[in-house]
Short mmCIF file of C-alpha atoms in Angstrom, two decimals:
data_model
loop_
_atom_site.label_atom_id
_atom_site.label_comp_id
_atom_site.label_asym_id
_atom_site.label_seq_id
_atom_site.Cartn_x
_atom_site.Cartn_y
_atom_site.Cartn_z
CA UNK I 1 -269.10 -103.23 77.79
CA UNK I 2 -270.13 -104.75 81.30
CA UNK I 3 -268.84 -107.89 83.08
CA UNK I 4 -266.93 -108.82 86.01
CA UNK I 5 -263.35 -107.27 86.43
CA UNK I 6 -260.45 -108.29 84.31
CA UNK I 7 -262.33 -110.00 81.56
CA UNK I 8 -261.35 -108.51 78.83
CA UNK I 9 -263.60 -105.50 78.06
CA UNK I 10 -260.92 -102.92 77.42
CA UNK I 11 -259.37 -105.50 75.23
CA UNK I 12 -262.86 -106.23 72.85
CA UNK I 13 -263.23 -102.27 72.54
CA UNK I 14 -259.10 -101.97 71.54
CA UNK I 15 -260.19 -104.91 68.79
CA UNK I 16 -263.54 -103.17 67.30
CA UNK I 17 -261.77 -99.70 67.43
CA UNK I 18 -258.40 -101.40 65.86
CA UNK I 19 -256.64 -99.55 68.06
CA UNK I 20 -254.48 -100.72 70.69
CA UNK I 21 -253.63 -97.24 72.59
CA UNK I 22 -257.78 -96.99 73.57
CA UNK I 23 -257.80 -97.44 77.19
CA UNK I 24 -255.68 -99.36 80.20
CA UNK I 25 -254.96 -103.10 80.00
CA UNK I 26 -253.43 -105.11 82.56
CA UNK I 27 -253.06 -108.23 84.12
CA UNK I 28 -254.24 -107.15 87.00
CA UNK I 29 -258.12 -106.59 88.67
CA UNK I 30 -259.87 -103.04 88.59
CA UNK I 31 -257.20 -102.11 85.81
CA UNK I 32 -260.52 -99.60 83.84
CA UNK I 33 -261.39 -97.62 86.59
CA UNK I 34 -263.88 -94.87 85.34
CA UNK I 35 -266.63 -95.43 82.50
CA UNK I 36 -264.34 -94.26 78.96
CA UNK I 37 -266.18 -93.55 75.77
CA UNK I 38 -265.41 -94.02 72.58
CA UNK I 39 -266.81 -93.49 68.54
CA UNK I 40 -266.73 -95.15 65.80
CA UNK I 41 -267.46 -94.00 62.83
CA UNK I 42 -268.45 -95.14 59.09
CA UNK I 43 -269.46 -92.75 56.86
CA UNK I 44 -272.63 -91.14 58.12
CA UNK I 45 -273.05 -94.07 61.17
CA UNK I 46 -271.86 -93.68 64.10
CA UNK I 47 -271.51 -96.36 66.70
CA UNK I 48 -271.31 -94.76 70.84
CA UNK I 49 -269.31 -97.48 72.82
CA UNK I 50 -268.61 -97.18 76.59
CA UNK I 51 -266.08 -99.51 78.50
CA UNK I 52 -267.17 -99.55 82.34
CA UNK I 53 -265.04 -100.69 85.35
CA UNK I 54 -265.20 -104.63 86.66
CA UNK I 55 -268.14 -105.48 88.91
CA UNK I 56 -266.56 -106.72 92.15
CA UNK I 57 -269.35 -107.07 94.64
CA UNK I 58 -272.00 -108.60 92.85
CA UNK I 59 -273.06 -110.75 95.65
CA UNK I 60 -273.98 -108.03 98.69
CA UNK I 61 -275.15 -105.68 95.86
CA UNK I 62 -277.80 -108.27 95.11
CA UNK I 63 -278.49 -108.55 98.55
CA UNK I 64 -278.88 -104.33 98.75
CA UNK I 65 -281.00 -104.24 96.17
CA UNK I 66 -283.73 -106.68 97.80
CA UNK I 67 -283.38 -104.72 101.08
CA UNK I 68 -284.26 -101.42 99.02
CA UNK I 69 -287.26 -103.20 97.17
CA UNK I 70 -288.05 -104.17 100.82
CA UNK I 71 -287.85 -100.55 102.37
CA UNK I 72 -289.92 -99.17 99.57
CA UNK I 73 -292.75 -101.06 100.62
CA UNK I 74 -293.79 -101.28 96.54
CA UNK I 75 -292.93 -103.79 94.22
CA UNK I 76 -290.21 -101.91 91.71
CA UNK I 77 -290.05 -103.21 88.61
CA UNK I 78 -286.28 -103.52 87.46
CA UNK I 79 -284.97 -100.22 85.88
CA UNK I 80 -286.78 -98.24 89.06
CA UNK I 81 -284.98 -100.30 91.55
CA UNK I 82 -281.58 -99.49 90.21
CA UNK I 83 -282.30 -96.07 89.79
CA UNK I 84 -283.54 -96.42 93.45
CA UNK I 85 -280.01 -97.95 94.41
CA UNK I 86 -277.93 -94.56 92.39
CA UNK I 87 -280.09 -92.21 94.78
CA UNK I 88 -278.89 -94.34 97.51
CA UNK I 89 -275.62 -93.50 100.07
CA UNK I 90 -273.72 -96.91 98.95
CA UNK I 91 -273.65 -95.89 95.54
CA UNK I 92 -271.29 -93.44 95.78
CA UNK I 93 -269.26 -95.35 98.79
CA UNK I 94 -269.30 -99.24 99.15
CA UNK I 95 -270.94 -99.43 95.75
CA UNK I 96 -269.16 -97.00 93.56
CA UNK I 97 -267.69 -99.48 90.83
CA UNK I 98 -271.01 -100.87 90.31
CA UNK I 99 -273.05 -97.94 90.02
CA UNK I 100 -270.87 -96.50 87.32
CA UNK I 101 -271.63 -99.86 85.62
CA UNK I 102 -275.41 -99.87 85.96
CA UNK I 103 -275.78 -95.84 85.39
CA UNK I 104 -273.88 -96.26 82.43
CA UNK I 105 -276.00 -99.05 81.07
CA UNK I 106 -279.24 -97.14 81.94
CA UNK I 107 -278.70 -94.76 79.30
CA UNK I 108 -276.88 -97.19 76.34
CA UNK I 109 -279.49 -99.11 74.05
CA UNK I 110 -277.58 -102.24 75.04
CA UNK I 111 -274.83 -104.29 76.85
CA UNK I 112 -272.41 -106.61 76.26
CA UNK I 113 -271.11 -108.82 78.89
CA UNK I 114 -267.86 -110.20 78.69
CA UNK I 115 -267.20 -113.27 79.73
CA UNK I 116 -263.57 -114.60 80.57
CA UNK I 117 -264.28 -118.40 79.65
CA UNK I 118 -261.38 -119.75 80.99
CA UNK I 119 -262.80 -118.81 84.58
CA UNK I 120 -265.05 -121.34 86.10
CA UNK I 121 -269.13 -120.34 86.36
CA UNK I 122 -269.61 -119.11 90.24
CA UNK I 123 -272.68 -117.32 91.82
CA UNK I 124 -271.07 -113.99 91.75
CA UNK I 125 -271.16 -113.94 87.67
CA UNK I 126 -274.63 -115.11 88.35
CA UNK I 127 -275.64 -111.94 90.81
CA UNK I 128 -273.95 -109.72 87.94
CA UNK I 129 -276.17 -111.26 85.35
CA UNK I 130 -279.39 -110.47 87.83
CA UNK I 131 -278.16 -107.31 88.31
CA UNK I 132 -277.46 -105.94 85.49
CA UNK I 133 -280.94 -107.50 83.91
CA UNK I 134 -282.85 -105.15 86.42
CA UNK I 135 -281.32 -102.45 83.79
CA UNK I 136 -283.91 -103.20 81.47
CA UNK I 137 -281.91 -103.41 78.60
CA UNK I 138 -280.66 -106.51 76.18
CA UNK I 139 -277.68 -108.02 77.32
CA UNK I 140 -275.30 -110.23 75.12
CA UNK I 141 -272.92 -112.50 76.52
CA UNK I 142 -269.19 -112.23 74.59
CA UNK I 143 -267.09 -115.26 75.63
CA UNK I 144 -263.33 -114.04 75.20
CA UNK I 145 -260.09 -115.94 75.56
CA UNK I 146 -261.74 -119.38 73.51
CA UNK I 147 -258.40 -120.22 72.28
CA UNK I 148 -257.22 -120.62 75.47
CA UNK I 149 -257.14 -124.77 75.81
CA UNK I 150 -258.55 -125.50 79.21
CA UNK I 151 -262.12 -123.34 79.14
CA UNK I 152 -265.38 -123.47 80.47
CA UNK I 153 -266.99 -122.64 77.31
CA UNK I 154 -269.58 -125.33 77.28
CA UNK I 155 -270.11 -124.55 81.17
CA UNK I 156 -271.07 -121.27 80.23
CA UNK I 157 -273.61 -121.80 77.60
CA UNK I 158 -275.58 -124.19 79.43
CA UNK I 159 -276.16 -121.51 82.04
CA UNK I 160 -276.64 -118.56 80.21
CA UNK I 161 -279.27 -120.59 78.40
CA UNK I 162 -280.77 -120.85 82.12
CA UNK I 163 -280.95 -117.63 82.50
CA UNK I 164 -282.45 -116.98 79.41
CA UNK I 165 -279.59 -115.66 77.59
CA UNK I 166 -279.67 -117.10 74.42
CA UNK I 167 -277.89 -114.87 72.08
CA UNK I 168 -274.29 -114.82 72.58
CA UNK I 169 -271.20 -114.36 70.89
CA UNK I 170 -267.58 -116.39 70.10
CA UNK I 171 -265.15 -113.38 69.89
CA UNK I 172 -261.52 -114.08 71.17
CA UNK I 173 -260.14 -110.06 71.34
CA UNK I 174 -256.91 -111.52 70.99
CA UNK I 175 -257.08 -113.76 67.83
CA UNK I 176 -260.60 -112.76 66.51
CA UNK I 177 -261.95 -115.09 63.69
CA UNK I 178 -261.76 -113.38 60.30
CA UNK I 179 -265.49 -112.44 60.31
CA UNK I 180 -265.22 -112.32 64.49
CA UNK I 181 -266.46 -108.28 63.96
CA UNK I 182 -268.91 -108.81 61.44
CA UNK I 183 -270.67 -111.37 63.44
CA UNK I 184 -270.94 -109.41 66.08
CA UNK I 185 -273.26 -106.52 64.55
CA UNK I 186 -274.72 -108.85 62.97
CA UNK I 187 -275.98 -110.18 66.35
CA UNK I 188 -276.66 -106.82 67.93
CA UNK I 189 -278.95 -106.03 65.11
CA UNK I 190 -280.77 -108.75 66.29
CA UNK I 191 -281.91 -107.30 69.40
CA UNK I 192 -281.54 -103.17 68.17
CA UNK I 193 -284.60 -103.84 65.81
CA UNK I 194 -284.51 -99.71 66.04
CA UNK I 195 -280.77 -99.77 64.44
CA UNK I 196 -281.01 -103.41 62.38
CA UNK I 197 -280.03 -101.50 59.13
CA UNK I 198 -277.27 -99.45 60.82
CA UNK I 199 -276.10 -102.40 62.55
CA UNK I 200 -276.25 -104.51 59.16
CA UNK I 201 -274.59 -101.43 57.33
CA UNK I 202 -271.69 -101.87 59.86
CA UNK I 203 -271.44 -105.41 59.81
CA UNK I 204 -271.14 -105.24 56.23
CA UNK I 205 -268.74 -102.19 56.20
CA UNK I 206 -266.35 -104.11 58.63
CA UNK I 207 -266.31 -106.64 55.85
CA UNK I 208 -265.12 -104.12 53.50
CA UNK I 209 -262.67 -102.54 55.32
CA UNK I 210 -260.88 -105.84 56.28
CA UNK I 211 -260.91 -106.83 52.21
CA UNK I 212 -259.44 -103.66 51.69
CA UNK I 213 -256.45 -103.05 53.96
CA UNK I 214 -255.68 -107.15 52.90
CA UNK I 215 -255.73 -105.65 48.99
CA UNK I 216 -254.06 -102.42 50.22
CA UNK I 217 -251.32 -104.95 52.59
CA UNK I 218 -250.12 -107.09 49.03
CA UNK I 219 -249.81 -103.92 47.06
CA UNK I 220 -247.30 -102.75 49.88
CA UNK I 221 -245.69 -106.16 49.32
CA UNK I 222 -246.23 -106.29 45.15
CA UNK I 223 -244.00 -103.19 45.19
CA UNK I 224 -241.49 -104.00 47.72
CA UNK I 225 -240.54 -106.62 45.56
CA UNK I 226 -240.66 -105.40 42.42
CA UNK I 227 -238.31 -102.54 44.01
CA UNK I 228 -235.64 -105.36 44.33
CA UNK I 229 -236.14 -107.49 41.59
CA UNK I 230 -235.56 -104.63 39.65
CA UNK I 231 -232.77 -103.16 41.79
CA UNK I 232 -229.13 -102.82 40.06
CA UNK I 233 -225.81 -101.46 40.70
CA UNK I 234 -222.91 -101.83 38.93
CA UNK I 235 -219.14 -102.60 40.10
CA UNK I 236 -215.81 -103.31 38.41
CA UNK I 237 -214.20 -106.43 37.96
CA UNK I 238 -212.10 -106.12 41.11
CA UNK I 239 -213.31 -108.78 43.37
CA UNK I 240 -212.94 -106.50 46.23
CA UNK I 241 -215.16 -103.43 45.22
CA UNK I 242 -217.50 -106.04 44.25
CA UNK I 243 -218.11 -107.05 47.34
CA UNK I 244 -218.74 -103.80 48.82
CA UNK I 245 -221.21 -102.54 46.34
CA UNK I 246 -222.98 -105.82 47.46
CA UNK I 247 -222.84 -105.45 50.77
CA UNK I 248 -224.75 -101.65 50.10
CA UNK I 249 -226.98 -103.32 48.21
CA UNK I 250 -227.78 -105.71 51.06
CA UNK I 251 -228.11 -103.02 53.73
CA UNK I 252 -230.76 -100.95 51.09
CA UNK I 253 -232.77 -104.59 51.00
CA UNK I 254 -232.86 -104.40 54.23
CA UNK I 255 -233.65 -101.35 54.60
CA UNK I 256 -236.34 -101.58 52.37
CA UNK I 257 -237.82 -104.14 53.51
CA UNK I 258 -238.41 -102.45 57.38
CA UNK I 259 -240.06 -99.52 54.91
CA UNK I 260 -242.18 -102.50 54.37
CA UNK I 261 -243.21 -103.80 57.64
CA UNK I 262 -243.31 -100.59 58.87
CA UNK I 263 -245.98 -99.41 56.55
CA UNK I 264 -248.21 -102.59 56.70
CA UNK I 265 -248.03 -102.39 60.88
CA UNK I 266 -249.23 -98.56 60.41
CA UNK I 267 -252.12 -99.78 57.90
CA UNK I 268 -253.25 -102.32 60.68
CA UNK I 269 -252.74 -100.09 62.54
CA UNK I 270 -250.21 -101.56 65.30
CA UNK I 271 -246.60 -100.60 66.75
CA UNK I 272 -243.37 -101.10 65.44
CA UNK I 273 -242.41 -102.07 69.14
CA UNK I 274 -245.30 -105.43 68.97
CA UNK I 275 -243.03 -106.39 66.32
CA UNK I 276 -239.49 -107.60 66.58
CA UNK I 277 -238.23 -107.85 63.43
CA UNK I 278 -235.88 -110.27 62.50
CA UNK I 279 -232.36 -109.65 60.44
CA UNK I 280 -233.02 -110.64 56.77
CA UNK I 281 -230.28 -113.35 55.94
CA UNK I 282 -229.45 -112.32 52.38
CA UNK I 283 -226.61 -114.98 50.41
CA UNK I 284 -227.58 -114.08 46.65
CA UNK I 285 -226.43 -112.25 44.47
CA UNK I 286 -226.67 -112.08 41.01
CA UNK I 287 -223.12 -111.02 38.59
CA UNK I 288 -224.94 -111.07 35.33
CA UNK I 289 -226.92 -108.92 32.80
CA UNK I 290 -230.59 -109.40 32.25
CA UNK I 291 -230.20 -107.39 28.63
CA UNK I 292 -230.43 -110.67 27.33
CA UNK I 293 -233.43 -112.48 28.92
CA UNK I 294 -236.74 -112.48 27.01
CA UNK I 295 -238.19 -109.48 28.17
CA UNK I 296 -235.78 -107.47 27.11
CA UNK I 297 -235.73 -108.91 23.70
CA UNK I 298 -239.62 -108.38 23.46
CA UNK I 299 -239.34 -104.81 25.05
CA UNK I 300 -236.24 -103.88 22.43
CA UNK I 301 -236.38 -105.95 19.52
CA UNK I 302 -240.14 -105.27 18.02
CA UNK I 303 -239.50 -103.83 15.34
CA UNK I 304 -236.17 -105.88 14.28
CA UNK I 305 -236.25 -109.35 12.12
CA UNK I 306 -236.80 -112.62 13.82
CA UNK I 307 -234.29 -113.29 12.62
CA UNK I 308 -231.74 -110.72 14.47
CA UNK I 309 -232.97 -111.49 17.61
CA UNK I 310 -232.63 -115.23 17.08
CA UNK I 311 -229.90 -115.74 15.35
CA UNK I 312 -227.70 -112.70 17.26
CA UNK I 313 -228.82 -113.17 20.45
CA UNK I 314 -230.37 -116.41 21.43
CA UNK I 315 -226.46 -117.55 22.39
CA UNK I 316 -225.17 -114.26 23.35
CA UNK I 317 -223.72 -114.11 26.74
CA UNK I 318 -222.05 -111.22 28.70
CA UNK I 319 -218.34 -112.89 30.40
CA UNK I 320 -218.66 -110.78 33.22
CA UNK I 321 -214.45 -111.22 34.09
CA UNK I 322 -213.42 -110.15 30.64
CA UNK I 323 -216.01 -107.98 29.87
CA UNK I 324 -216.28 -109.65 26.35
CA UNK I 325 -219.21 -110.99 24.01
CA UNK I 326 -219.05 -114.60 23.39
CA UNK I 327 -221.49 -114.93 20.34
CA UNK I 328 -222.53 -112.10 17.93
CA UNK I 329 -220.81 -109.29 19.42
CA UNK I 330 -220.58 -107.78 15.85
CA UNK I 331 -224.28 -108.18 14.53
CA UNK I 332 -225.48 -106.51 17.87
CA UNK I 333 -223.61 -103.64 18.26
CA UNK I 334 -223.68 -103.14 14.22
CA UNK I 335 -227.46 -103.30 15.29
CA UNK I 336 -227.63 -100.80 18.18
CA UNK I 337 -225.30 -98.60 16.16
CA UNK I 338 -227.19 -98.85 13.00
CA UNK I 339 -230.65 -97.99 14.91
CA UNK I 340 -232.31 -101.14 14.04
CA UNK I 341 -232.72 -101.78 17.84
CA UNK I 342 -235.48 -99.75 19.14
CA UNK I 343 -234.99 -98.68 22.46
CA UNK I 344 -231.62 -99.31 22.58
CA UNK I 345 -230.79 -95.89 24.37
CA UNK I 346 -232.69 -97.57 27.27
CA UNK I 347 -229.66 -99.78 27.58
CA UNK I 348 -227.21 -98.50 25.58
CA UNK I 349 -225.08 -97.35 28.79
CA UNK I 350 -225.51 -100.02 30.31
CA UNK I 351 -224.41 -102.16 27.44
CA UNK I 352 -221.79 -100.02 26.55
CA UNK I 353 -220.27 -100.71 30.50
CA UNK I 354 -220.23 -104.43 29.92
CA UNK I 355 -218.32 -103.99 26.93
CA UNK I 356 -215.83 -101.51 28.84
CA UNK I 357 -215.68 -104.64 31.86
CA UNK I 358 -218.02 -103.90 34.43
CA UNK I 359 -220.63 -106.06 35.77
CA UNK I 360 -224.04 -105.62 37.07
CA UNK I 361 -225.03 -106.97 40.39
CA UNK I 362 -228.93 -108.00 41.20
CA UNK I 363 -230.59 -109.51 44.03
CA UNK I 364 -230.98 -113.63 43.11
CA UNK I 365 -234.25 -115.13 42.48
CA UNK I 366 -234.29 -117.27 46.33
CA UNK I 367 -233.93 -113.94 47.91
CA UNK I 368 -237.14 -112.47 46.28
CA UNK I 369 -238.77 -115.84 47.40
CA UNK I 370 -237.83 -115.31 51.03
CA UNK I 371 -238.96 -111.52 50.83
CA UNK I 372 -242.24 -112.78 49.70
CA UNK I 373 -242.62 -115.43 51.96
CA UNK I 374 -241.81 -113.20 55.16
CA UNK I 375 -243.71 -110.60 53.67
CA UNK I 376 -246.85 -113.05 53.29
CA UNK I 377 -246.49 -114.26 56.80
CA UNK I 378 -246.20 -110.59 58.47
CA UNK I 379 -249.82 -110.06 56.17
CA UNK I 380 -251.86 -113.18 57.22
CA UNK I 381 -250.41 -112.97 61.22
CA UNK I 382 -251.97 -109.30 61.13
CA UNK I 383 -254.82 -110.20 59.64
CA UNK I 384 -256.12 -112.38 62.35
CA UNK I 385 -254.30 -110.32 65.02
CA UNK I 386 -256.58 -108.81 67.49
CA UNK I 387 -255.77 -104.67 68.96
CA UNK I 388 -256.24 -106.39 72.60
CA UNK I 389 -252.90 -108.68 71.61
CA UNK I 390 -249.60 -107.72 74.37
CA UNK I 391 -247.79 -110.69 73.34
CA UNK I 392 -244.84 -110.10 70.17
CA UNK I 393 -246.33 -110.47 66.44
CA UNK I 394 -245.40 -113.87 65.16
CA UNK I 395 -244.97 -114.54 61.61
CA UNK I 396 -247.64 -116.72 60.62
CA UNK I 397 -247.02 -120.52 60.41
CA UNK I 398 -248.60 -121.02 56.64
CA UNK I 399 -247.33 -123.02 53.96
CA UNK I 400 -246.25 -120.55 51.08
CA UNK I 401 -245.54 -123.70 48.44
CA UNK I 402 -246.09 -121.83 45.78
CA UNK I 403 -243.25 -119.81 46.44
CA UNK I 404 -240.99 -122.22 47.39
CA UNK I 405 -241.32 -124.47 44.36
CA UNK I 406 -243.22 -122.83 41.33
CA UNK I 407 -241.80 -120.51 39.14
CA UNK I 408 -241.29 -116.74 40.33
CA UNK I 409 -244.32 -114.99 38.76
CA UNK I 410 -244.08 -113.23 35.27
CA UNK I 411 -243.93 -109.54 37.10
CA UNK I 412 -240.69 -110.29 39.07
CA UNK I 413 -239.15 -111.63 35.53
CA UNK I 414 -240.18 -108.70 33.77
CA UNK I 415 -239.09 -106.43 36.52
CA UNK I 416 -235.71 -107.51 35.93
CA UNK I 417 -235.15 -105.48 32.84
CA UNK I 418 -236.42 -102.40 34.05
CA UNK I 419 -233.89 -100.81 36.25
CA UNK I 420 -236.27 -97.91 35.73
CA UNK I 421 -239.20 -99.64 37.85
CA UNK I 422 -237.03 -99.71 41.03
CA UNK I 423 -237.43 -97.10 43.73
CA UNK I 424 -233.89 -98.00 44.60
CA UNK I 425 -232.33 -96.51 41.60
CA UNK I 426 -230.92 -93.13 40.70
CA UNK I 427 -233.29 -93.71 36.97
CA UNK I 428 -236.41 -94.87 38.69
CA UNK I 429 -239.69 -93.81 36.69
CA UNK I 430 -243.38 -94.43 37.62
CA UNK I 431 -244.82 -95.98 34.25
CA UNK I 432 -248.57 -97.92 33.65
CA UNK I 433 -246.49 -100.55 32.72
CA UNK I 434 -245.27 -100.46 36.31
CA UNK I 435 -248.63 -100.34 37.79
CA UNK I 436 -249.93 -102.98 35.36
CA UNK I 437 -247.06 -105.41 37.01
CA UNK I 438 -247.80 -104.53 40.57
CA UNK I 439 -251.21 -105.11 39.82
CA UNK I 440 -250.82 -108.41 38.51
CA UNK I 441 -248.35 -109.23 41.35
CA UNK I 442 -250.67 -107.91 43.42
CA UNK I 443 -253.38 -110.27 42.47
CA UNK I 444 -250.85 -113.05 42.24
CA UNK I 445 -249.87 -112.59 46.60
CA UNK I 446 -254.00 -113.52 46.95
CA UNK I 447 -252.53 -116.84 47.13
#
């Protein structure tokens, strides 16, 4: 990484390395003072990146160089007159920031010069670019900072074409486009005919990393919420112990939900402190039994007459203030106690407290909505958030209308009557009917 100071090479490496502790950056010129190394590794390849210090003196280092050639009395070609320049006195006094630059870039196979677009071209980013061609090696301009509005972009292009730089590449370090690292092997490999395949092999393994942690990022999210669509606890009739049971359960929502964030920040690898999370305003609750919704019936009732289920329960409803059955109390407790219920010790306690007046309390359906939703916009603002980024993660801006409007998806339904799927609960069970639902979810949160 080579370029004029302060333009964002610490920042490029943090982004390529995905992670944002590598090095120093700061507003502020000269911030990478010595050269810092760094590997990265797939598999079997390996990848050797150096960051260098900010050329500051391009323009009298030009000027030093000629006088050398000069004093030599023999035309040098370009690698011999910088090594000329590192055996000199100034390299080590008025010239020390630049000849860690150039020695550095003597012995890498290439360089990449980062360009700060939203500074104007001058002739001191044109003395760098003559200087560090007499290095001999291929140099590729990176323009940084393009989403910044006002930019010389254009500027720039027309005079690296001048100089004969015609391979360059777009790569913000702060808001990289999705396929912003793939690109960019992909480009080196066109110079590094030596490494082409490695460079490929990277560029397509880059690829496949960020398709994974985006797969690995909804399964976090597929099992947050089928942790609380599943999630139960169950309270008397007293208004007032009601409402502290739900107030718990609102706190271990919560709770849950930072597990959440937390563990998709460390699988981007970022801090919890570039996030600020906001409070999550729960309002619904749920006072009712999901015994009765489909599922359950289709989970319980296999093996019983259409007719049972029908006829017994298709109008059978739980009065959660009395505690009473207001349609076929007798044919479904005659049923559970008869044994014609399979699966009825799944709920039989739970049944049995309804009858005895209690009620059940579950998260409500816009709740699970708003968890997805946030959850969604954490994914996708992390997805296209570059390592180099110092400003607070934002929640992504996209339109979720799927969430908002359409039905909640089968897996959060069937969730509901399986207290037993819910990390939050004292009878949680891993099952591969479990993971078949998070899987589905999973695939559903694609979007």
């Amino acid at each position: 990484m080579v370029g004029h100071t302060n333009t964002g090479k610490t920042s490029l490496l943090r982004t390529l390395l995905h992670d944002a502790d590598f090095g120093e950056v700061a507003n502020a010129p000269a911030t990478t003072r010595h050269v810092e190394g760094a590997l990265l590794r797939l598999g079997d390849l390996k990848l050797q990146w150096y960051d260098t210090p900010g050329m500051e003196d391009s323009i009298a280092l030009l000027d030093y160089l000629d006088q050398l050639q000069q004093q030599s009395g023999s035309r040098l070609d370009g690698p011999a007159s910088i090594e000329r320049f590192l055996d000199s006195p100034e390299s080590s006094a008025r010239f020390e920031q630049e000849a860690r630059v150039l020695r550095q870039l003597l012995h890498c196979d290439a360089g990449l010069y980062v360009v700060d677009v939203r500074e104007p071209v001058r002739s001191k980013h044109r003395d760098e670019l003559a200087v560090l061609a007499r290095c001999g090696r291929p140099l590729i301009p990176v323009l940084n900072f393009l989403h910044s509005t006002d930019n010389y972009s254009e500027d720039w292009k027309t005079v690296l074409s001048r100089l004969g730089l015609h391979l360059l590449i777009e790569f913000d370090t702060v808001a990289p486009a999705i396929d912003g690292e793939q690109q960019l092997y992909q480009k080196l490999a066109l110079v590094l005919d030596d490494y082409q395949q490695i460079l490929n092999d990277l560029a397509k393994g880059a690829q496949q990393r960020r398709q994974q942690r985006r797969l690995q990022g909804q399964e976090l999210l597929a099992e947050m919420l089928i942790d609380i669509s599943a999630f139960r606890r169950q309270s008397s009739t007293d208004e007032d112990e009601s409402l502290r049971v739900w107030e718990t359960m609102q706190d271990e929502v919560r709770r849950r939900e930072h597990q959440f964030i937390r563990d998709l920040l460390n699988l981007y690898r970022f801090h919890e402190s570039d996030y600020e999370e906001d409070r999550l305003p729960i309002s619904g609750e749920r006072w009712e039994s999901d015994l009765f919704s489909s599922e359950a019936l289709m989970d319980m009732g296999i093996r019983v007459g259409k007719g049972f289920a029908a006829g017994a329960m298709a109008g059978a409803t739980v009065d959660i203030i009395t505690g009473g059955l207001s349609l076929g109390a007798g044919t479904l407790v005659g049923g559970i106690v008869g044994g014609l219920w399979q699966g009825a010790e799944k709920v039989g306690n739970r049944l049995l407290g309804m009858l005895q007046g209690y009620r059940e309390l579950t998260v409500d359906d816009p709740v699970l909505r708003l968890l997805a939703i946030r959850g969604l916009s954490l994914l996708d603002a992390l997805d296209r958030r570059g390592h180099a980024a110092q400003d607070r993660i934002q929640r992504s801006a996209n339109s979720y209308k799927s969430w908002q409007e359409e039905a909640l998806p089968a897996p959060l339904k069937n969730a509901r009557s399986h207290p037993e799927w819910s990390a939050l609960n004292k009878e949680f069970k891993g099952s591969r009917a479990r993971d078949e639902e998070l899987r589905r979810l999973s695939e559903e949160l694609k979007g």
